[in-house]
Protein backbone atom coordinates (compact mmCIF):
# COMPACT_ATOMS: atom_id res chain seq x y z
CA UNK A 1 0.00 0.00 0.00
CA UNK A 2 1.25 3.48 -0.66
CA UNK A 3 -0.11 6.71 0.65
CA UNK A 4 1.36 9.21 -1.78
CA UNK A 5 2.10 12.83 -1.08
CA UNK A 6 0.34 15.60 -2.92
CA UNK A 7 -3.31 14.65 -3.08
CA UNK A 8 -6.18 14.25 -0.67
CA UNK A 9 -6.53 10.86 0.97
CA UNK A 10 -10.24 10.18 1.23
CA UNK A 11 -11.15 7.10 3.24
CA UNK A 12 -7.62 6.18 4.27
CA UNK A 13 -7.73 3.86 7.28
CA UNK A 14 -5.90 5.18 10.31
CA UNK A 15 -5.26 3.45 13.63
CA UNK A 16 -3.61 4.86 16.73
CA UNK A 17 -0.66 2.99 18.19
CA UNK A 18 0.07 4.00 21.77
CA UNK A 19 3.15 2.52 23.47
CA UNK A 20 2.64 2.36 27.23
CA UNK A 21 4.67 1.03 30.11
CA UNK A 22 3.46 1.86 33.59
CA UNK A 23 1.22 4.72 32.45
CA UNK A 24 -1.95 3.86 34.41
CA UNK A 25 -2.23 7.49 35.55
CA UNK A 26 -2.65 8.94 32.07
CA UNK A 27 -3.34 6.16 29.55
CA UNK A 28 -7.15 6.31 29.93
CA UNK A 29 -7.49 10.00 29.07
CA UNK A 30 -5.11 9.62 26.14
CA UNK A 31 -7.04 6.65 24.77
CA UNK A 32 -10.22 8.73 25.08
CA UNK A 33 -8.59 11.63 23.22
CA UNK A 34 -7.41 9.28 20.48
CA UNK A 35 -10.81 7.67 20.13
CA UNK A 36 -12.40 11.08 19.76
CA UNK A 37 -10.17 11.97 16.82
CA UNK A 38 -12.43 11.99 13.79
CA UNK A 39 -10.00 10.12 11.52
CA UNK A 40 -9.24 7.25 13.91
CA UNK A 41 -10.62 3.76 13.37
CA UNK A 42 -9.11 1.90 16.34
CA UNK A 43 -6.80 2.63 19.27
CA UNK A 44 -4.18 -0.03 19.98
CA UNK A 45 -2.24 0.22 23.24
CA UNK A 46 0.95 -1.81 23.46
CA UNK A 47 1.79 -2.65 27.05
CA UNK A 48 5.18 -4.09 27.99
CA UNK A 49 4.60 -6.05 31.14
CA UNK A 50 3.56 -2.99 33.13
CA UNK A 51 3.53 -3.46 36.88
CA UNK A 52 0.59 -1.10 37.29
CA UNK A 53 -2.96 -1.10 35.86
CA UNK A 54 -2.00 0.31 32.45
CA UNK A 55 -3.64 -2.51 30.49
CA UNK A 56 -6.85 -2.42 32.54
CA UNK A 57 -7.15 1.37 32.27
CA UNK A 58 -6.52 1.30 28.53
CA UNK A 59 -9.02 -1.46 28.01
CA UNK A 60 -11.64 0.26 30.18
CA UNK A 61 -11.23 3.38 28.03
CA UNK A 62 -11.97 1.33 24.92
CA UNK A 63 -8.55 0.47 23.49
CA UNK A 64 -7.48 -2.88 22.12
CA UNK A 65 -4.56 -3.86 24.33
CA UNK A 66 -1.67 -5.86 22.93
CA UNK A 67 0.60 -7.20 25.64
CA UNK A 68 4.28 -7.87 25.12
CA UNK A 69 5.90 -10.43 27.37
CA UNK A 70 8.34 -9.33 30.05
CA UNK A 71 11.89 -9.27 28.74
CA UNK A 72 13.49 -7.11 26.10
CA UNK A 73 11.23 -4.15 25.49
CA UNK A 74 11.54 -0.60 24.26
CA UNK A 75 9.40 2.17 22.88
CA UNK A 76 10.47 1.30 19.33
CA UNK A 77 9.68 -2.40 19.72
CA UNK A 78 6.32 -1.55 21.25
CA UNK A 79 5.52 0.66 18.27
CA UNK A 80 6.52 -2.13 15.89
CA UNK A 81 4.26 -4.55 17.76
CA UNK A 82 1.37 -2.10 17.46
CA UNK A 83 1.90 -1.54 13.74
CA UNK A 84 2.03 -5.31 13.20
CA UNK A 85 -1.26 -5.67 15.07
CA UNK A 86 -2.96 -3.19 12.74
CA UNK A 87 -3.76 -3.37 9.04
CA UNK A 88 -4.39 0.36 8.72
CA UNK A 89 -2.84 2.28 5.86
CA UNK A 90 -1.72 5.04 8.20
CA UNK A 91 -0.67 5.10 11.83
CA UNK A 92 -1.06 7.91 14.33
CA UNK A 93 1.43 7.38 17.15
CA UNK A 94 0.45 8.89 20.49
CA UNK A 95 2.40 8.55 23.73
CA UNK A 96 0.42 7.37 26.74
CA UNK A 97 1.84 10.03 29.06
CA UNK A 98 0.44 13.18 27.44
CA UNK A 99 -1.34 15.67 29.68
CA UNK A 100 -4.09 17.89 28.30
CA UNK A 101 -4.44 16.06 24.99
CA UNK A 102 -7.90 16.30 23.35
CA UNK A 103 -9.47 14.92 20.16
CA UNK A 104 -9.23 18.39 18.63
CA UNK A 105 -5.44 18.40 18.99
CA UNK A 106 -5.24 15.08 17.17
CA UNK A 107 -7.71 16.17 14.48
CA UNK A 108 -5.47 19.17 13.83
CA UNK A 109 -2.36 17.00 13.65
CA UNK A 110 -4.06 14.68 11.13
CA UNK A 111 -5.50 17.34 8.81
CA UNK A 112 -2.32 18.12 6.76
CA UNK A 113 -1.75 14.38 6.31
CA UNK A 114 -5.35 13.65 5.41
CA UNK A 115 -5.41 16.51 2.94
CA UNK A 116 -2.26 15.13 1.29
CA UNK A 117 -0.20 18.22 2.15
CA UNK A 118 2.35 16.31 4.22
CA UNK A 119 3.53 12.72 4.41
CA UNK A 120 4.37 13.12 8.10
CA UNK A 121 2.41 15.41 10.39
CA UNK A 122 3.63 16.09 13.93
CA UNK A 123 2.21 17.68 17.06
CA UNK A 124 4.58 19.26 19.58
CA UNK A 125 4.07 19.94 23.25
CA UNK A 126 3.40 23.54 24.22
CA UNK A 127 6.54 25.03 25.80
CA UNK A 128 5.45 28.67 25.62
CA UNK A 129 5.91 31.20 22.85
CA UNK A 130 9.71 31.51 22.72
CA UNK A 131 10.56 27.82 23.05
CA UNK A 132 7.77 26.81 20.67
CA UNK A 133 9.44 28.87 17.95
CA UNK A 134 12.70 27.02 18.57
CA UNK A 135 11.21 23.54 18.99
CA UNK A 136 9.22 23.82 15.75
CA UNK A 137 12.48 24.27 13.83
CA UNK A 138 14.56 21.59 15.55
CA UNK A 139 14.78 17.96 14.38
CA UNK A 140 11.48 16.60 15.69
CA UNK A 141 11.51 14.06 18.50
CA UNK A 142 7.82 14.27 19.33
CA UNK A 143 5.94 10.99 19.76
CA UNK A 144 2.68 12.46 18.44
CA UNK A 145 2.81 12.01 14.69
CA UNK A 146 0.97 10.43 11.79
CA UNK A 147 2.71 8.62 8.94
CA UNK A 148 1.74 6.12 6.26
CA UNK A 149 2.49 2.62 7.58
CA UNK A 150 5.16 2.12 4.89
CA UNK A 151 7.25 4.84 6.54
CA UNK A 152 7.39 2.90 9.78
CA UNK A 153 8.01 -0.35 7.92
CA UNK A 154 10.89 1.27 6.04
CA UNK A 155 12.89 1.48 9.28
CA UNK A 156 15.12 -1.62 9.32
CA UNK A 157 14.59 -4.00 12.24
CA UNK A 158 18.19 -3.39 13.32
CA UNK A 159 17.35 0.27 13.84
CA UNK A 160 14.27 -0.28 16.01
CA UNK A 161 16.08 0.99 19.02
CA UNK A 162 14.49 2.54 22.09
CA UNK A 163 13.93 6.27 21.96
CA UNK A 164 15.77 6.80 18.66
CA UNK A 165 12.77 5.61 16.65
CA UNK A 166 11.50 9.15 15.98
CA UNK A 167 14.86 10.05 14.46
CA UNK A 168 14.60 6.98 12.23
CA UNK A 169 11.15 8.02 11.05
CA UNK A 170 12.52 11.49 10.30
CA UNK A 171 15.31 9.85 8.32
CA UNK A 172 12.90 7.89 6.10
CA UNK A 173 10.85 11.01 5.37
CA UNK A 174 13.77 13.35 4.80
CA UNK A 175 15.94 11.03 2.70
CA UNK A 176 12.92 10.53 0.40
CA UNK A 177 12.51 14.35 0.30
CA UNK A 178 8.93 14.11 1.54
CA UNK A 179 7.04 16.86 3.28
CA UNK A 180 6.47 17.29 7.01
CA UNK A 181 3.92 19.43 8.76
CA UNK A 182 4.47 20.59 12.34
CA UNK A 183 2.23 22.33 14.83
CA UNK A 184 2.05 23.11 18.51
CA UNK A 185 -0.70 21.28 20.41
CA UNK A 186 -1.81 24.18 22.58
CA UNK A 187 -1.80 23.46 26.31
CA UNK A 188 -0.48 19.91 25.89
CA UNK A 189 2.34 18.74 28.13
CA UNK A 190 3.46 15.36 29.37
CA UNK A 191 4.30 13.55 32.57
CA UNK A 192 8.05 13.65 32.76
CA UNK A 193 10.24 10.73 33.76
CA UNK A 194 10.99 12.62 37.00
CA UNK A 195 7.30 12.69 37.85
CA UNK A 196 7.01 9.00 37.05
CA UNK A 197 10.02 7.49 38.76
CA UNK A 198 11.40 10.22 41.00
CA UNK A 199 14.01 12.90 40.47
CA UNK A 200 17.19 10.83 40.61
CA UNK A 201 16.06 7.88 38.48
CA UNK A 202 14.14 10.22 36.15
CA UNK A 203 17.25 12.29 35.46
CA UNK A 204 19.26 9.11 34.91
CA UNK A 205 16.74 7.79 32.36
CA UNK A 206 16.50 11.18 30.63
CA UNK A 207 20.30 11.37 30.39
CA UNK A 208 20.43 7.86 28.87
CA UNK A 209 17.73 8.82 26.35
CA UNK A 210 19.54 11.97 25.18
CA UNK A 211 22.88 10.13 25.08
CA UNK A 212 21.42 7.56 22.67
CA UNK A 213 19.99 10.37 20.54
CA UNK A 214 23.20 12.39 20.42
CA UNK A 215 25.25 9.28 19.55
CA UNK A 216 23.31 9.06 16.28
CA UNK A 217 25.11 12.22 15.16
CA UNK A 218 28.28 12.63 17.20
CA UNK A 219 31.00 11.60 16.56
CA UNK A 220 30.19 10.39 13.05
CA UNK A 221 27.01 8.56 13.91
CA UNK A 222 24.99 7.02 11.10
CA UNK A 223 22.53 9.88 10.58
CA UNK A 224 23.70 12.33 7.96
CA UNK A 225 23.73 15.97 9.12
CA UNK A 226 22.26 17.09 5.81
CA UNK A 227 19.13 15.06 6.57
CA UNK A 228 18.16 18.03 8.75
CA UNK A 229 18.51 20.35 5.77
CA UNK A 230 16.12 18.13 3.78
CA UNK A 231 13.78 18.25 6.77
CA UNK A 232 13.75 22.05 6.87
CA UNK A 233 13.20 22.25 3.11
CA UNK A 234 10.12 20.05 3.35
CA UNK A 235 8.74 21.60 6.53
CA UNK A 236 5.48 23.53 6.82
CA UNK A 237 4.61 25.04 10.19
CA UNK A 238 0.87 25.09 10.75
CA UNK A 239 -0.82 27.74 12.88
N1 LIG B 1 5.21 -0.60 25.66
C1 LIG B 1 6.26 0.18 25.98
N2 LIG B 1 6.10 1.50 26.03
C2 LIG B 1 7.16 2.26 26.35
C3 LIG B 1 8.44 1.72 26.62
N3 LIG B 1 9.28 2.75 26.89
C4 LIG B 1 8.55 3.87 26.79
N4 LIG B 1 7.28 3.58 26.46
C5 LIG B 1 6.15 4.50 26.27
O1 LIG B 1 6.49 5.41 25.27
C6 LIG B 1 5.95 6.69 25.57
C7 LIG B 1 7.08 7.70 25.62
O2 LIG B 1 8.02 7.27 26.59
P1 LIG B 1 8.71 8.25 27.63
O3 LIG B 1 9.55 7.43 28.52
O4 LIG B 1 7.72 9.15 28.24
O5 LIG B 1 9.67 9.04 26.69
P2 LIG B 1 9.60 10.50 26.17
O6 LIG B 1 8.22 11.07 26.26
O7 LIG B 1 10.22 10.45 24.81
O8 LIG B 1 10.61 11.18 27.14
P3 LIG B 1 10.38 12.19 28.35
O9 LIG B 1 10.61 13.53 27.76
O10 LIG B 1 11.39 11.86 29.36
O11 LIG B 1 8.98 11.95 28.85
C8 LIG B 1 5.21 6.54 26.89
O12 LIG B 1 3.85 6.31 26.64
C9 LIG B 1 5.86 5.32 27.51
O13 LIG B 1 5.04 4.62 28.40
C10 LIG B 1 8.58 0.30 26.57
O14 LIG B 1 9.65 -0.26 26.79
N5 LIG B 1 7.46 -0.40 26.23
MG1 LIG C 1 7.09 11.19 27.94
mmCIF file of N, CA and C in Angstrom, residues 16-72:
data_model
loop_
_atom_site.group_PDB
_atom_site.id
_atom_site.type_symbol
_atom_site.label_atom_id
_atom_site.label_comp_id
_atom_site.label_asym_id
_atom_site.label_seq_id
_atom_site.Cartn_x
_atom_site.Cartn_y
_atom_site.Cartn_z
ATOM 1 N N UNK A 16 -4.572 4.298 15.776
ATOM 2 C CA UNK A 16 -3.613 4.860 16.734
ATOM 3 C C UNK A 16 -2.815 3.728 17.364
ATOM 4 N N UNK A 17 -1.508 3.899 17.426
ATOM 5 C CA UNK A 17 -0.656 2.986 18.188
ATOM 6 C C UNK A 17 -0.075 3.777 19.358
ATOM 7 N N UNK A 18 -0.332 3.285 20.560
ATOM 8 C CA UNK A 18 0.066 3.996 21.772
ATOM 9 C C UNK A 18 0.962 3.082 22.623
ATOM 10 N N UNK A 19 2.284 3.322 22.614
ATOM 11 C CA UNK A 19 3.148 2.523 23.473
ATOM 12 C C UNK A 19 2.969 2.952 24.928
ATOM 13 N N UNK A 20 2.897 1.994 25.826
ATOM 14 C CA UNK A 20 2.644 2.360 27.232
ATOM 15 C C UNK A 20 3.296 1.359 28.164
ATOM 16 N N UNK A 21 4.131 1.868 29.031
ATOM 17 C CA UNK A 21 4.674 1.033 30.107
ATOM 18 C C UNK A 21 4.500 1.792 31.411
ATOM 19 N N UNK A 22 3.735 1.237 32.289
ATOM 20 C CA UNK A 22 3.457 1.864 33.591
ATOM 21 C C UNK A 22 2.919 3.287 33.444
ATOM 22 N N UNK A 23 1.846 3.402 32.677
ATOM 23 C CA UNK A 23 1.219 4.717 32.450
ATOM 24 C C UNK A 23 -0.240 4.702 32.901
ATOM 25 N N UNK A 24 -0.550 3.957 33.967
ATOM 26 C CA UNK A 24 -1.954 3.856 34.406
ATOM 27 C C UNK A 24 -2.553 5.223 34.717
ATOM 28 N N UNK A 25 -1.729 6.163 35.166
ATOM 29 C CA UNK A 25 -2.227 7.492 35.549
ATOM 30 C C UNK A 25 -2.837 8.244 34.371
ATOM 31 N N UNK A 26 -2.247 8.080 33.187
ATOM 32 C CA UNK A 26 -2.649 8.939 32.067
ATOM 33 C C UNK A 26 -3.182 8.186 30.845
ATOM 34 N N UNK A 27 -3.000 6.873 30.805
ATOM 35 C CA UNK A 27 -3.336 6.164 29.554
ATOM 36 C C UNK A 27 -4.818 6.291 29.203
ATOM 37 N N UNK A 28 -5.706 6.266 30.202
ATOM 38 C CA UNK A 28 -7.149 6.310 29.932
ATOM 39 C C UNK A 28 -7.566 7.586 29.221
ATOM 40 N N UNK A 29 -7.078 8.732 29.702
ATOM 41 C CA UNK A 29 -7.487 9.997 29.073
ATOM 42 C C UNK A 29 -6.890 10.118 27.672
ATOM 43 N N UNK A 30 -5.708 9.546 27.483
ATOM 44 C CA UNK A 30 -5.108 9.624 26.142
ATOM 45 C C UNK A 30 -5.800 8.687 25.160
ATOM 46 N N UNK A 31 -6.244 7.540 25.637
ATOM 47 C CA UNK A 31 -7.038 6.649 24.773
ATOM 48 C C UNK A 31 -8.333 7.366 24.382
ATOM 49 N N UNK A 32 -8.972 8.029 25.365
ATOM 50 C CA UNK A 32 -10.223 8.734 25.076
ATOM 51 C C UNK A 32 -9.996 9.841 24.041
ATOM 52 N N UNK A 33 -8.901 10.567 24.195
ATOM 53 C CA UNK A 33 -8.591 11.628 23.223
ATOM 54 C C UNK A 33 -8.404 11.023 21.834
ATOM 55 N N UNK A 34 -7.679 9.911 21.778
ATOM 56 C CA UNK A 34 -7.407 9.281 20.478
ATOM 57 C C UNK A 34 -8.695 8.756 19.847
ATOM 58 N N UNK A 35 -9.556 8.204 20.672
ATOM 59 C CA UNK A 35 -10.807 7.669 20.128
ATOM 60 C C UNK A 35 -11.715 8.766 19.610
ATOM 61 N N UNK A 36 -11.567 9.961 20.200
ATOM 62 C CA UNK A 36 -12.399 11.083 19.761
ATOM 63 C C UNK A 36 -11.919 11.718 18.472
ATOM 64 N N UNK A 37 -10.711 11.387 18.062
ATOM 65 C CA UNK A 37 -10.167 11.973 16.816
ATOM 66 C C UNK A 37 -11.002 11.468 15.645
ATOM 67 N N UNK A 38 -11.425 12.381 14.803
ATOM 68 C CA UNK A 38 -12.432 11.995 13.792
ATOM 69 C C UNK A 38 -11.877 11.065 12.723
ATOM 70 N N UNK A 39 -10.568 10.958 12.584
ATOM 71 C CA UNK A 39 -9.998 10.120 11.525
ATOM 72 C C UNK A 39 -9.656 8.710 12.010
ATOM 73 N N UNK A 40 -9.770 8.490 13.326
ATOM 74 C CA UNK A 40 -9.236 7.249 13.907
ATOM 75 C C UNK A 40 -10.249 6.112 13.858
ATOM 76 N N UNK A 41 -9.766 4.939 13.416
ATOM 77 C CA UNK A 41 -10.617 3.755 13.370
ATOM 78 C C UNK A 41 -10.516 2.990 14.681
ATOM 79 N N UNK A 42 -9.296 2.711 15.128
ATOM 80 C CA UNK A 42 -9.109 1.902 16.344
ATOM 81 C C UNK A 42 -7.885 2.397 17.115
ATOM 82 N N UNK A 43 -7.948 2.251 18.433
ATOM 83 C CA UNK A 43 -6.801 2.632 19.271
ATOM 84 C C UNK A 43 -6.171 1.355 19.827
ATOM 85 N N UNK A 44 -4.892 1.168 19.527
ATOM 86 C CA UNK A 44 -4.175 -0.027 19.977
ATOM 87 C C UNK A 44 -3.117 0.407 20.991
ATOM 88 N N UNK A 45 -3.240 -0.096 22.203
ATOM 89 C CA UNK A 45 -2.241 0.218 23.237
ATOM 90 C C UNK A 45 -1.317 -0.984 23.374
ATOM 91 N N UNK A 46 -0.020 -0.724 23.313
ATOM 92 C CA UNK A 46 0.955 -1.810 23.465
ATOM 93 C C UNK A 46 1.602 -1.684 24.836
ATOM 94 N N UNK A 47 1.320 -2.664 25.658
ATOM 95 C CA UNK A 47 1.789 -2.654 27.045
ATOM 96 C C UNK A 47 2.920 -3.673 27.204
ATOM 97 N N UNK A 48 4.028 -3.214 27.775
ATOM 98 C CA UNK A 48 5.183 -4.086 27.988
ATOM 99 C C UNK A 48 5.252 -4.511 29.437
ATOM 100 N N UNK A 49 4.494 -5.499 29.793
ATOM 101 C CA UNK A 49 4.597 -6.054 31.142
ATOM 102 C C UNK A 49 4.588 -4.970 32.227
ATOM 103 N N UNK A 50 3.655 -4.039 32.109
ATOM 104 C CA UNK A 50 3.563 -2.986 33.133
ATOM 105 C C UNK A 50 3.285 -3.599 34.495
ATOM 106 N N UNK A 51 3.804 -2.953 35.530
ATOM 107 C CA UNK A 51 3.533 -3.459 36.877
ATOM 108 C C UNK A 51 2.359 -2.721 37.513
ATOM 109 N N UNK A 52 1.779 -1.772 36.784
ATOM 110 C CA UNK A 52 0.586 -1.100 37.293
ATOM 111 C C UNK A 52 -0.625 -1.491 36.429
ATOM 112 N N UNK A 53 -1.709 -0.716 36.544
ATOM 113 C CA UNK A 53 -2.964 -1.099 35.861
ATOM 114 C C UNK A 53 -3.086 -0.483 34.465
ATOM 115 N N UNK A 54 -1.964 -0.290 33.786
ATOM 116 C CA UNK A 54 -1.998 0.311 32.446
ATOM 117 C C UNK A 54 -2.965 -0.422 31.521
ATOM 118 N N UNK A 55 -2.826 -1.736 31.441
ATOM 119 C CA UNK A 55 -3.636 -2.512 30.494
ATOM 120 C C UNK A 55 -5.122 -2.399 30.837
ATOM 121 N N UNK A 56 -5.441 -2.493 32.114
ATOM 122 C CA UNK A 56 -6.845 -2.419 32.543
ATOM 123 C C UNK A 56 -7.435 -1.044 32.228
ATOM 124 N N UNK A 57 -6.669 0.006 32.523
ATOM 125 C CA UNK A 57 -7.154 1.374 32.266
ATOM 126 C C UNK A 57 -7.359 1.598 30.769
ATOM 127 N N UNK A 58 -6.425 1.106 29.985
ATOM 128 C CA UNK A 58 -6.518 1.296 28.526
ATOM 129 C C UNK A 58 -7.731 0.564 27.987
ATOM 130 N N UNK A 59 -7.905 -0.639 28.459
ATOM 131 C CA UNK A 59 -9.015 -1.460 28.005
ATOM 132 C C UNK A 59 -10.354 -0.845 28.436
ATOM 133 N N UNK A 60 -10.406 -0.357 29.675
ATOM 134 C CA UNK A 60 -11.643 0.262 30.177
ATOM 135 C C UNK A 60 -12.002 1.503 29.360
ATOM 136 N N UNK A 61 -10.971 2.176 28.828
ATOM 137 C CA UNK A 61 -11.231 3.385 28.033
ATOM 138 C C UNK A 61 -11.585 3.035 26.586
ATOM 139 N N UNK A 62 -11.509 1.751 26.247
ATOM 140 C CA UNK A 62 -11.969 1.329 24.921
ATOM 141 C C UNK A 62 -10.894 0.934 23.942
ATOM 142 N N UNK A 63 -9.638 0.849 24.413
ATOM 143 C CA UNK A 63 -8.553 0.473 23.491
ATOM 144 C C UNK A 63 -8.468 -1.045 23.349
ATOM 145 N N UNK A 64 -7.900 -1.484 22.230
ATOM 146 C CA UNK A 64 -7.476 -2.879 22.121
ATOM 147 C C UNK A 64 -6.068 -2.931 22.711
ATOM 148 N N UNK A 65 -5.869 -3.800 23.674
ATOM 149 C CA UNK A 65 -4.563 -3.859 24.328
ATOM 150 C C UNK A 65 -3.789 -5.058 23.812
ATOM 151 N N UNK A 66 -2.569 -4.790 23.350
ATOM 152 C CA UNK A 66 -1.668 -5.859 22.933
ATOM 153 C C UNK A 66 -0.577 -5.914 23.994
ATOM 154 N N UNK A 67 -0.394 -7.102 24.562
ATOM 155 C CA UNK A 67 0.597 -7.199 25.639
ATOM 156 C C UNK A 67 1.862 -7.865 25.129
ATOM 157 N N UNK A 68 2.989 -7.231 25.403
ATOM 158 C CA UNK A 68 4.276 -7.873 25.117
ATOM 159 C C UNK A 68 4.725 -8.567 26.395
ATOM 160 N N UNK A 69 5.433 -9.669 26.203
ATOM 161 C CA UNK A 69 5.901 -10.427 27.369
ATOM 162 C C UNK A 69 7.038 -9.664 28.052
ATOM 163 N N UNK A 70 7.205 -9.926 29.332
ATOM 164 C CA UNK A 70 8.335 -9.330 30.050
ATOM 165 C C UNK A 70 9.624 -9.771 29.354
ATOM 166 N N UNK A 71 10.628 -8.947 29.401
ATOM 167 C CA UNK A 71 11.895 -9.275 28.738
ATOM 168 C C UNK A 71 12.367 -8.046 28.002
ATOM 169 N N UNK A 72 12.965 -8.254 26.835
ATOM 170 C CA UNK A 72 13.486 -7.115 26.100
ATOM 171 C C UNK A 72 12.314 -6.278 25.594
#
